[in-house]
mmCIF file of C-alpha atoms and ligand atoms in Angstrom:
data_model
loop_
_atom_site.group_PDB
_atom_site.id
_atom_site.type_symbol
_atom_site.label_atom_id
_atom_site.label_comp_id
_atom_site.label_asym_id
_atom_site.label_seq_id
_atom_site.Cartn_x
_atom_site.Cartn_y
_atom_site.Cartn_z
ATOM 1 C CA ALA A 191 32.189 5.900 -0.186
ATOM 2 C CA ALA A 192 29.978 4.679 2.621
ATOM 3 C CA LYS A 193 31.733 1.349 2.705
ATOM 4 C CA ASP A 194 35.144 2.934 3.327
ATOM 5 C CA MET A 195 33.795 4.857 6.274
ATOM 6 C CA GLY A 196 32.786 1.707 8.064
ATOM 7 C CA GLY A 197 29.460 0.169 8.840
ATOM 8 C CA SER A 198 28.418 2.812 11.364
ATOM 9 C CA ALA A 199 28.800 5.760 8.983
ATOM 10 C CA PHE A 200 25.024 6.210 8.716
ATOM 11 C CA LYS A 201 24.716 7.170 12.373
ATOM 12 C CA PHE A 202 26.811 10.324 11.946
ATOM 13 C CA TYR A 203 24.765 11.834 9.187
ATOM 14 C CA THR A 204 21.526 13.385 10.163
ATOM 15 C CA THR A 205 20.551 15.978 7.581
ATOM 16 C CA GLU A 206 18.344 14.869 4.764
ATOM 17 C CA LEU A 207 20.725 16.051 2.090
ATOM 18 C CA GLU A 208 23.651 14.108 3.468
ATOM 19 C CA LEU A 209 21.525 11.092 4.083
ATOM 20 C CA SER A 210 20.232 11.056 0.556
ATOM 21 C CA TRP A 211 23.764 11.462 -0.787
ATOM 22 C CA LEU A 212 24.953 8.653 1.408
ATOM 23 C CA SER A 213 22.154 6.298 0.539
ATOM 24 C CA ARG A 214 22.714 6.983 -3.135
ATOM 25 C CA THR A 215 26.344 5.937 -2.827
ATOM 26 C CA PHE A 216 25.301 3.018 -0.724
ATOM 27 C CA ILE A 217 22.768 1.871 -3.295
ATOM 28 C CA LEU A 218 25.325 1.952 -6.076
ATOM 29 C CA ASN A 219 27.843 -0.067 -4.135
ATOM 30 C CA GLU A 220 25.205 -2.653 -3.473
ATOM 31 C CA LEU A 221 23.509 -2.777 -6.840
ATOM 32 C CA GLU A 222 26.189 -4.776 -8.559
ATOM 33 C CA ALA A 223 26.216 -7.371 -5.786
ATOM 34 C CA ALA A 224 22.423 -7.398 -5.719
ATOM 35 C CA ILE A 225 22.201 -9.091 -9.097
ATOM 36 C CA GLU A 226 24.532 -11.857 -7.979
ATOM 37 C CA LYS A 227 22.712 -12.273 -4.680
ATOM 38 C CA GLY A 228 19.402 -12.722 -6.469
ATOM 39 C CA GLU A 229 17.857 -9.560 -5.024
ATOM 40 C CA ILE A 230 16.834 -8.218 -8.423
ATOM 41 C CA GLU A 231 13.426 -9.615 -9.273
ATOM 42 C CA VAL A 232 11.084 -9.378 -12.211
ATOM 43 C CA TYR A 233 7.464 -8.441 -11.556
ATOM 44 C CA TYR A 234 4.746 -8.934 -14.153
ATOM 45 C CA GLN A 235 1.840 -6.589 -14.854
ATOM 46 C CA PRO A 236 -0.946 -7.980 -17.052
ATOM 47 C CA LEU A 237 -1.778 -6.437 -20.416
ATOM 48 C CA ILE A 238 -5.489 -6.862 -21.020
ATOM 49 C CA PRO A 239 -6.997 -6.989 -24.502
ATOM 50 C CA ALA A 240 -9.802 -4.400 -24.641
ATOM 51 C CA ASN A 241 -13.419 -5.586 -24.629
ATOM 52 C CA THR A 242 -12.612 -9.066 -23.425
ATOM 53 C CA GLU A 243 -13.201 -8.499 -19.735
ATOM 54 C CA THR A 244 -10.525 -10.593 -18.105
ATOM 55 C CA ALA A 245 -8.659 -12.518 -20.784
ATOM 56 C CA CYS A 246 -4.917 -12.309 -20.353
ATOM 57 C CA GLN A 247 -1.898 -13.940 -21.892
ATOM 58 C CA SER A 248 0.571 -11.067 -21.828
ATOM 59 C CA ALA A 249 2.401 -8.869 -19.383
ATOM 60 C CA GLU A 250 5.019 -6.185 -18.988
ATOM 61 C CA ALA A 251 8.157 -7.186 -17.081
ATOM 62 C CA LEU A 252 9.086 -4.570 -14.463
ATOM 63 C CA VAL A 253 12.224 -4.749 -12.386
ATOM 64 C CA ARG A 254 12.198 -4.655 -8.568
ATOM 65 C CA TRP A 255 14.957 -4.721 -6.011
ATOM 66 C CA GLN A 256 14.105 -6.885 -3.041
ATOM 67 C CA HIS A 257 16.527 -5.377 -0.562
ATOM 68 C CA PRO A 258 17.189 -7.366 2.627
ATOM 69 C CA GLU A 259 16.962 -4.278 4.864
ATOM 70 C CA ARG A 260 15.158 -1.662 2.834
ATOM 71 C CA GLY A 261 12.438 -3.911 1.487
ATOM 72 C CA LEU A 262 11.066 -3.579 -2.006
ATOM 73 C CA ILE A 263 12.729 -0.762 -3.960
ATOM 74 C CA SER A 264 10.968 0.467 -7.082
ATOM 75 C CA PRO A 265 12.788 1.272 -10.324
ATOM 76 C CA ALA A 266 12.365 5.041 -9.938
ATOM 77 C CA ASP A 267 14.599 4.804 -6.858
ATOM 78 C CA PHE A 268 17.539 3.029 -8.445
ATOM 79 C CA LEU A 269 17.335 3.043 -12.246
ATOM 80 C CA PRO A 270 18.327 6.707 -12.706
ATOM 81 C CA GLN A 271 21.493 6.134 -10.654
ATOM 82 C CA ALA A 272 22.119 2.834 -12.390
ATOM 83 C CA GLU A 273 21.881 4.668 -15.691
ATOM 84 C CA ARG A 274 24.391 7.296 -14.618
ATOM 85 C CA MET A 275 26.778 4.627 -13.389
ATOM 86 C CA GLY A 276 26.600 2.559 -16.561
ATOM 87 C CA MET A 277 24.866 -0.253 -14.656
ATOM 88 C CA ILE A 278 21.553 -0.111 -16.502
ATOM 89 C CA GLU A 279 22.724 -2.379 -19.303
ATOM 90 C CA LYS A 280 23.540 -5.071 -16.766
ATOM 91 C CA ILE A 281 20.120 -4.772 -15.185
ATOM 92 C CA ASP A 282 18.283 -4.797 -18.513
ATOM 93 C CA ASP A 283 20.255 -7.811 -19.695
ATOM 94 C CA PHE A 284 19.509 -9.612 -16.451
ATOM 95 C CA VAL A 285 15.773 -8.851 -16.636
ATOM 96 C CA PHE A 286 15.684 -9.918 -20.271
ATOM 97 C CA SER A 287 17.392 -13.255 -19.590
ATOM 98 C CA GLN A 288 15.083 -13.899 -16.624
ATOM 99 C CA VAL A 289 12.071 -13.221 -18.838
ATOM 100 C CA CYS A 290 13.336 -15.635 -21.492
ATOM 101 C CA GLN A 291 13.790 -18.363 -18.873
ATOM 102 C CA GLN A 292 10.325 -17.637 -17.504
ATOM 103 C CA ILE A 293 8.758 -17.955 -20.955
ATOM 104 C CA LYS A 294 10.392 -21.368 -21.284
ATOM 105 C CA THR A 295 9.228 -22.401 -17.819
ATOM 106 C CA TRP A 296 5.637 -21.404 -18.613
ATOM 107 C CA GLN A 297 5.753 -23.485 -21.757
ATOM 108 C CA ALA A 298 7.224 -26.450 -19.900
ATOM 109 C CA ASN A 299 4.595 -26.148 -17.125
ATOM 110 C CA GLY A 300 1.690 -26.231 -19.530
ATOM 111 C CA ILE A 301 0.793 -22.575 -18.945
ATOM 112 C CA GLY A 302 1.603 -22.092 -22.607
ATOM 113 C CA ASP A 303 2.639 -19.033 -24.552
ATOM 114 C CA VAL A 304 2.803 -15.846 -22.516
ATOM 115 C CA HIS A 305 3.844 -12.676 -24.340
ATOM 116 C CA VAL A 306 6.178 -10.451 -22.354
ATOM 117 C CA SER A 307 7.115 -6.823 -22.911
ATOM 118 C CA VAL A 308 10.608 -5.942 -21.740
ATOM 119 C CA ASN A 309 11.933 -2.427 -21.211
ATOM 120 C CA ARG A 310 15.303 -1.496 -22.616
ATOM 121 C CA SER A 311 16.904 1.757 -21.539
ATOM 122 C CA ALA A 312 17.606 4.425 -24.143
ATOM 123 C CA HIS A 313 21.008 4.864 -22.529
ATOM 124 C CA ASN A 314 23.650 3.502 -24.977
ATOM 125 C CA PHE A 315 20.762 1.737 -26.682
ATOM 126 C CA GLY A 316 22.479 0.373 -29.766
ATOM 127 C CA ASN A 317 25.863 -0.215 -28.192
ATOM 128 C CA GLN A 318 26.274 -3.966 -27.879
ATOM 129 C CA ARG A 319 29.780 -3.912 -26.495
ATOM 130 C CA GLY A 320 30.205 -5.931 -23.319
ATOM 131 C CA ARG A 321 26.562 -6.838 -23.026
ATOM 132 C CA LEU A 322 24.216 -9.682 -23.782
ATOM 133 C CA ASP A 323 23.254 -10.057 -27.443
ATOM 134 C CA TRP A 324 19.472 -10.355 -27.109
ATOM 135 C CA LEU A 325 18.905 -11.817 -30.534
ATOM 136 C CA ALA A 326 21.606 -14.443 -30.128
ATOM 137 C CA TYR A 327 20.186 -15.290 -26.697
ATOM 138 C CA ILE A 328 16.668 -15.747 -28.069
ATOM 139 C CA ARG A 329 18.022 -18.114 -30.700
ATOM 140 C CA GLU A 330 20.243 -20.055 -28.297
ATOM 141 C CA GLN A 331 17.379 -20.536 -25.885
ATOM 142 C CA GLY A 332 15.024 -21.610 -28.654
ATOM 143 C CA ILE A 333 12.433 -18.989 -27.794
ATOM 144 C CA ASN A 334 9.760 -17.844 -30.211
ATOM 145 C CA ALA A 335 10.819 -14.229 -30.797
ATOM 146 C CA GLY A 336 7.160 -13.313 -31.370
ATOM 147 C CA LEU A 337 6.559 -13.780 -27.642
ATOM 148 C CA ILE A 338 8.807 -10.825 -26.855
ATOM 149 C CA THR A 339 8.065 -7.144 -27.212
ATOM 150 C CA LEU A 340 10.775 -4.578 -26.732
ATOM 151 C CA GLU A 341 9.622 -1.354 -25.045
ATOM 152 C CA ILE A 342 11.673 1.677 -25.997
ATOM 153 C CA THR A 343 11.099 5.378 -25.581
ATOM 154 C CA GLU A 344 10.685 7.895 -28.363
ATOM 155 C CA SER A 345 14.174 9.221 -27.669
ATOM 156 C CA VAL A 346 15.706 6.050 -29.121
ATOM 157 C CA LEU A 347 13.822 6.566 -32.364
ATOM 158 C CA MET A 348 14.448 10.298 -32.473
ATOM 159 C CA ARG A 349 18.203 10.163 -32.103
ATOM 160 C CA ARG A 350 18.604 8.199 -35.313
ATOM 161 C CA HIS A 351 21.810 6.540 -34.267
ATOM 162 C CA ALA A 352 22.834 4.119 -36.973
ATOM 163 C CA GLU A 353 23.600 1.516 -34.305
ATOM 164 C CA SER A 354 20.191 1.830 -32.646
ATOM 165 C CA GLY A 355 18.310 1.654 -35.935
ATOM 166 C CA HIS A 356 20.321 -1.352 -37.002
ATOM 167 C CA LEU A 357 19.660 -3.216 -33.767
ATOM 168 C CA LEU A 358 15.938 -2.459 -33.865
ATOM 169 C CA LYS A 359 15.626 -3.629 -37.451
ATOM 170 C CA LYS A 360 17.514 -6.839 -36.734
ATOM 171 C CA LEU A 361 15.325 -7.618 -33.736
ATOM 172 C CA ARG A 362 12.162 -6.853 -35.634
ATOM 173 C CA GLN A 363 13.173 -8.957 -38.613
ATOM 174 C CA ALA A 364 13.681 -11.845 -36.211
ATOM 175 C CA GLY A 365 10.087 -11.422 -35.006
ATOM 176 C CA VAL A 366 10.524 -9.358 -31.837
ATOM 177 C CA GLN A 367 7.782 -6.728 -31.593
ATOM 178 C CA ILE A 368 8.530 -3.090 -30.869
ATOM 179 C CA ALA A 369 6.505 -0.830 -28.571
ATOM 180 C CA VAL A 370 7.017 2.904 -28.095
ATOM 181 C CA ASP A 371 6.704 3.513 -24.352
ATOM 182 C CA ASP A 372 5.340 6.682 -22.739
ATOM 183 C CA PHE A 373 4.127 7.805 -26.152
ATOM 184 C CA GLY A 374 3.274 11.487 -26.334
ATOM 185 C CA THR A 375 5.663 12.697 -23.662
ATOM 186 C CA GLY A 376 8.898 12.856 -25.679
ATOM 187 C CA TYR A 377 9.852 14.970 -28.630
ATOM 188 C CA SER A 378 7.081 13.891 -30.905
ATOM 189 C CA SER A 379 8.291 14.149 -34.418
ATOM 190 C CA LEU A 380 6.080 11.559 -36.007
ATOM 191 C CA SER A 381 8.353 10.906 -38.958
ATOM 192 C CA TYR A 382 9.912 7.876 -37.315
ATOM 193 C CA LEU A 383 6.518 6.188 -37.467
ATOM 194 C CA LYS A 384 6.749 5.940 -41.212
ATOM 195 C CA GLU A 385 10.394 4.906 -41.267
ATOM 196 C CA MET A 386 10.389 2.300 -38.521
ATOM 197 C CA ASP A 387 8.053 -0.643 -38.264
ATOM 198 C CA ILE A 388 6.433 -0.150 -34.898
ATOM 199 C CA ASP A 389 3.931 -2.623 -33.481
ATOM 200 C CA TYR A 390 2.538 -0.774 -30.456
ATOM 201 C CA LEU A 391 2.201 2.738 -29.094
ATOM 202 C CA LYS A 392 1.836 2.892 -25.331
ATOM 203 C CA ILE A 393 -0.081 6.038 -24.494
ATOM 204 C CA ASP A 394 1.483 7.568 -21.421
ATOM 205 C CA ARG A 395 -0.411 7.464 -18.147
ATOM 206 C CA SER A 396 -0.492 11.256 -17.990
ATOM 207 C CA PHE A 397 -3.143 11.252 -20.748
ATOM 208 C CA ILE A 398 -5.271 8.653 -18.968
ATOM 209 C CA ARG A 399 -5.215 10.067 -15.447
ATOM 210 C CA ASP A 400 -7.803 12.839 -15.931
ATOM 211 C CA LEU A 401 -9.535 11.261 -18.869
ATOM 212 C CA GLU A 402 -12.997 11.302 -17.296
ATOM 213 C CA ALA A 403 -12.910 15.074 -16.783
ATOM 214 C CA ASP A 404 -10.542 16.358 -19.452
ATOM 215 C CA ASP A 405 -11.849 16.563 -23.014
ATOM 216 C CA ASN A 406 -8.382 17.434 -24.291
ATOM 217 C CA ASP A 407 -6.989 14.140 -23.061
ATOM 218 C CA ARG A 408 -9.825 12.358 -24.773
ATOM 219 C CA ALA A 409 -9.172 14.215 -28.036
ATOM 220 C CA ILE A 410 -5.467 13.346 -27.911
ATOM 221 C CA ILE A 411 -6.151 9.669 -27.249
ATOM 222 C CA GLU A 412 -8.699 9.572 -30.067
ATOM 223 C CA ALA A 413 -6.210 11.168 -32.441
ATOM 224 C CA ILE A 414 -3.392 8.800 -31.483
ATOM 225 C CA THR A 415 -5.657 5.775 -31.782
ATOM 226 C CA GLY A 416 -7.032 6.876 -35.147
ATOM 227 C CA MET A 417 -3.574 7.529 -36.525
ATOM 228 C CA ALA A 418 -2.293 4.230 -35.183
ATOM 229 C CA ARG A 419 -5.149 2.313 -36.767
ATOM 230 C CA HIS A 420 -4.294 3.745 -40.185
ATOM 231 C CA LEU A 421 -0.638 2.868 -39.671
ATOM 232 C CA GLY A 422 -1.433 -0.686 -38.603
ATOM 233 C CA ILE A 423 -0.159 -0.046 -35.077
ATOM 234 C CA GLU A 424 -1.951 -1.201 -31.926
ATOM 235 C CA VAL A 425 -2.466 1.172 -29.018
ATOM 236 C CA ILE A 426 -1.923 0.269 -25.371
ATOM 237 C CA ALA A 427 -3.293 2.571 -22.671
ATOM 238 C CA GLU A 428 -1.113 2.748 -19.561
ATOM 239 C CA GLY A 429 -2.270 3.491 -16.051
ATOM 240 C CA VAL A 430 -5.938 2.541 -16.314
ATOM 241 C CA GLU A 431 -7.231 2.884 -12.763
ATOM 242 C CA THR A 432 -11.008 3.135 -13.010
ATOM 243 C CA LEU A 433 -13.937 1.440 -14.666
ATOM 244 C CA SER A 434 -14.971 4.607 -16.459
ATOM 245 C CA GLN A 435 -11.463 5.092 -17.880
ATOM 246 C CA LYS A 436 -11.610 1.514 -19.135
ATOM 247 C CA GLU A 437 -14.980 2.114 -20.741
ATOM 248 C CA ILE A 438 -13.939 5.354 -22.443
ATOM 249 C CA LEU A 439 -10.733 3.750 -23.751
ATOM 250 C CA GLU A 440 -12.626 0.764 -25.125
ATOM 251 C CA LYS A 441 -15.127 3.054 -26.808
ATOM 252 C CA ILE A 442 -12.305 5.045 -28.410
ATOM 253 C CA GLY A 443 -10.885 1.778 -29.721
ATOM 254 C CA CYS A 444 -7.664 1.267 -27.760
ATOM 255 C CA HIS A 445 -6.552 -2.305 -28.279
ATOM 256 C CA TRP A 446 -4.886 -3.049 -24.960
ATOM 257 C CA LEU A 447 -5.292 -1.821 -21.393
ATOM 258 C CA GLN A 448 -2.805 -1.878 -18.535
ATOM 259 C CA GLY A 449 -3.260 -0.519 -15.064
ATOM 260 C CA TYR A 450 -4.165 -0.934 -11.426
ATOM 261 C CA PHE A 451 -7.843 -1.315 -12.348
ATOM 262 C CA PHE A 452 -6.934 -4.781 -13.620
ATOM 263 C CA ALA A 453 -3.826 -5.596 -11.638
ATOM 264 C CA LYS A 454 -0.627 -4.150 -10.218
ATOM 265 C CA PRO A 455 2.785 -5.546 -11.136
ATOM 266 C CA MET A 456 3.093 -8.866 -9.296
ATOM 267 C CA PRO A 457 5.724 -11.447 -8.395
ATOM 268 C CA VAL A 458 5.652 -14.328 -10.835
ATOM 269 C CA ASP A 459 3.693 -16.772 -8.655
ATOM 270 C CA VAL A 460 0.918 -14.244 -8.054
ATOM 271 C CA PHE A 461 0.867 -13.401 -11.747
ATOM 272 C CA GLU A 462 0.384 -17.086 -12.554
ATOM 273 C CA GLU A 463 -2.657 -17.165 -10.272
ATOM 274 C CA PHE A 464 -3.979 -14.092 -12.049
ATOM 275 C CA LEU A 465 -3.519 -15.761 -15.427
ATOM 276 C CA ALA A 466 -5.335 -18.890 -14.302
ATOM 277 C CA SER A 467 -8.296 -17.108 -12.759
ATOM 278 C CA ALA A 468 -8.617 -14.524 -15.543
ATOM 279 C CA ASN A 469 -8.672 -17.164 -18.213
ATOM 280 C CA ASN A 470 -11.038 -19.415 -16.245
ATOM 281 C CA ALA A 471 -13.448 -16.554 -15.772
ATOM 282 C CA LEU A 472 -13.331 -15.874 -19.487
ATOM 283 C CA LYS A 473 -14.050 -19.490 -20.392
ATOM 284 C CA GLN A 474 -17.056 -19.481 -18.096
ATOM 285 C CA ASN A 475 -18.351 -16.302 -19.709
ATOM 286 C CA VAL A 476 -17.858 -17.401 -23.269
ATOM 287 C CA LEU A 477 -18.678 -21.106 -23.295
ATOM 288 C CA PRO A 478 -22.340 -22.032 -23.049
ATOM 289 C CA ALA A 479 -23.194 -23.838 -19.837
ATOM 290 C CA LEU A 480 -23.573 -27.569 -20.302
HETATM 291 P P1 C2E B 675 6.969 2.079 -17.723
HETATM 292 O O1 C2E B 675 7.752 1.184 -18.602
HETATM 293 O O2 C2E B 675 6.146 3.131 -18.365
HETATM 294 O O3 C2E B 675 6.083 1.086 -16.836
HETATM 295 C C1 C2E B 675 4.815 1.392 -16.362
HETATM 296 C C2 C2E B 675 4.887 1.926 -14.954
HETATM 297 O O4 C2E B 675 3.580 2.395 -14.576
HETATM 298 C C3 C2E B 675 5.255 0.872 -13.912
HETATM 299 O O5 C2E B 675 5.954 1.520 -12.864
HETATM 300 C C4 C2E B 675 3.889 0.429 -13.419
HETATM 301 O O6 C2E B 675 3.923 -0.147 -12.128
HETATM 302 C C5 C2E B 675 3.162 1.745 -13.407
HETATM 303 N N1 C2E B 675 1.712 1.581 -13.482
HETATM 304 C C6 C2E B 675 1.015 0.630 -14.147
HETATM 305 N N2 C2E B 675 -0.306 0.811 -14.011
HETATM 306 C C7 C2E B 675 -0.473 1.887 -13.221
HETATM 307 C C8 C2E B 675 -1.637 2.564 -12.699
HETATM 308 O O7 C2E B 675 -2.791 2.201 -12.946
HETATM 309 N N3 C2E B 675 -1.407 3.654 -11.905
HETATM 310 C C9 C2E B 675 -0.142 4.080 -11.611
HETATM 311 N N4 C2E B 675 -0.018 5.148 -10.827
HETATM 312 N N5 C2E B 675 0.979 3.463 -12.091
HETATM 313 C C10 C2E B 675 0.810 2.378 -12.882
HETATM 314 P P2 C2E B 675 7.288 0.909 -12.246
HETATM 315 O O8 C2E B 675 7.213 -0.590 -12.208
HETATM 316 O O9 C2E B 675 7.571 1.636 -10.977
HETATM 317 O O10 C2E B 675 8.367 1.284 -13.328
HETATM 318 C C11 C2E B 675 8.650 2.634 -13.608
HETATM 319 C C12 C2E B 675 9.503 2.759 -14.823
HETATM 320 O O11 C2E B 675 10.791 2.175 -14.604
HETATM 321 C C13 C2E B 675 8.949 2.039 -16.038
HETATM 322 O O12 C2E B 675 7.927 2.785 -16.644
HETATM 323 C C14 C2E B 675 10.200 1.929 -16.891
HETATM 324 O O13 C2E B 675 10.464 3.141 -17.546
HETATM 325 C C15 C2E B 675 11.262 1.708 -15.842
HETATM 326 N N6 C2E B 675 11.559 0.265 -15.751
HETATM 327 C C16 C2E B 675 10.948 -0.710 -15.054
HETATM 328 N N7 C2E B 675 11.550 -1.901 -15.242
HETATM 329 C C17 C2E B 675 12.579 -1.676 -16.098
HETATM 330 C C18 C2E B 675 13.608 -2.494 -16.677
HETATM 331 O O14 C2E B 675 13.691 -3.727 -16.488
HETATM 332 N N8 C2E B 675 14.510 -1.869 -17.500
HETATM 333 C C19 C2E B 675 14.432 -0.527 -17.763
HETATM 334 N N9 C2E B 675 15.355 0.010 -18.579
HETATM 335 N N10 C2E B 675 13.491 0.263 -17.262
HETATM 336 C C20 C2E B 675 12.571 -0.302 -16.424
HETATM 337 MG MG1 MG B 676 7.375 0.089 -20.195
HETATM 338 MG MG1 MG B 677 5.165 2.766 -20.063
HETATM 339 MG MG1 MG B 678 4.880 5.373 -18.517
#
């Protein structure tokens, strides 16, 4: 590995292929230490209830690696490797525990209840061996389980592992909400929707991107939203970038909107400012002037 070759190993590799191989190895060696060194951070991206302009009291937690030399590394650049190396569970557990602590801090600081959606990898989903027991942790920390949503992909529901189903049911019975992430991009057998109690479908960004121009996207979103309404499931649209996308999605009846149009994922202090200003703006809009 890069470490064994000494600190100057990078200088001898010039081709892109070798460099990418080397940096991959390098990243993996560092990832484990990164958690301990506090380089793994949780960013928060607001989830906006449709038709309320700026109100916000919920967010999705998204992991970032604040690397001392490489700067901010996004999940696409280290999660796939972490998954292959069996490191993803550690990262997910870390993010989850950070989120729980943050929820408690917000309550203690008078910011109040903030709902947070946490991603959990499909990799070894139901296998609890050697990892944090999320339900036990919620209870130990005295957190209202209703403030936490678990985001999973369709693949978890499709595989029908007894372990995965059992874990999901236990979490849901305790009050944790379940969201299906990237909905519409996996193998979409819809039968799991009648077997599992799902709270949210997150419509994948790929259906939102060309929404203004593409009638097929619109038809798909309408169909998903209509079906969800009948099933008592709320729909979240991901990747909302423009005002006209927002308006179309609200007209269709999506319940929640997430995307750069409202805000990017932010470090916690910036997210707190967003919360304060969004909710102040709302109060000014709603309350009659004195
Ligand atoms: P995801 O769960 O579907 O999260 C949404 C992704 O879309 C985030 O990318 C977010 O920054 C991005 N996004 C939000 N709004 C917009 C928009 O308007 N335009 C565009 N172009 N993108 C938008 P991010 O943070 O890079 O995360 C990528 C993926 O990495 C996530 O997709 C999720 O699958 C995974 N991930 C992130 N954090 C965690 C984690 O803690 N654990 C696990 N297992 N996976 C995570
Ligand atoms: Mg997600
Ligand atoms: Mg998503
Ligand atoms: Mg997505």
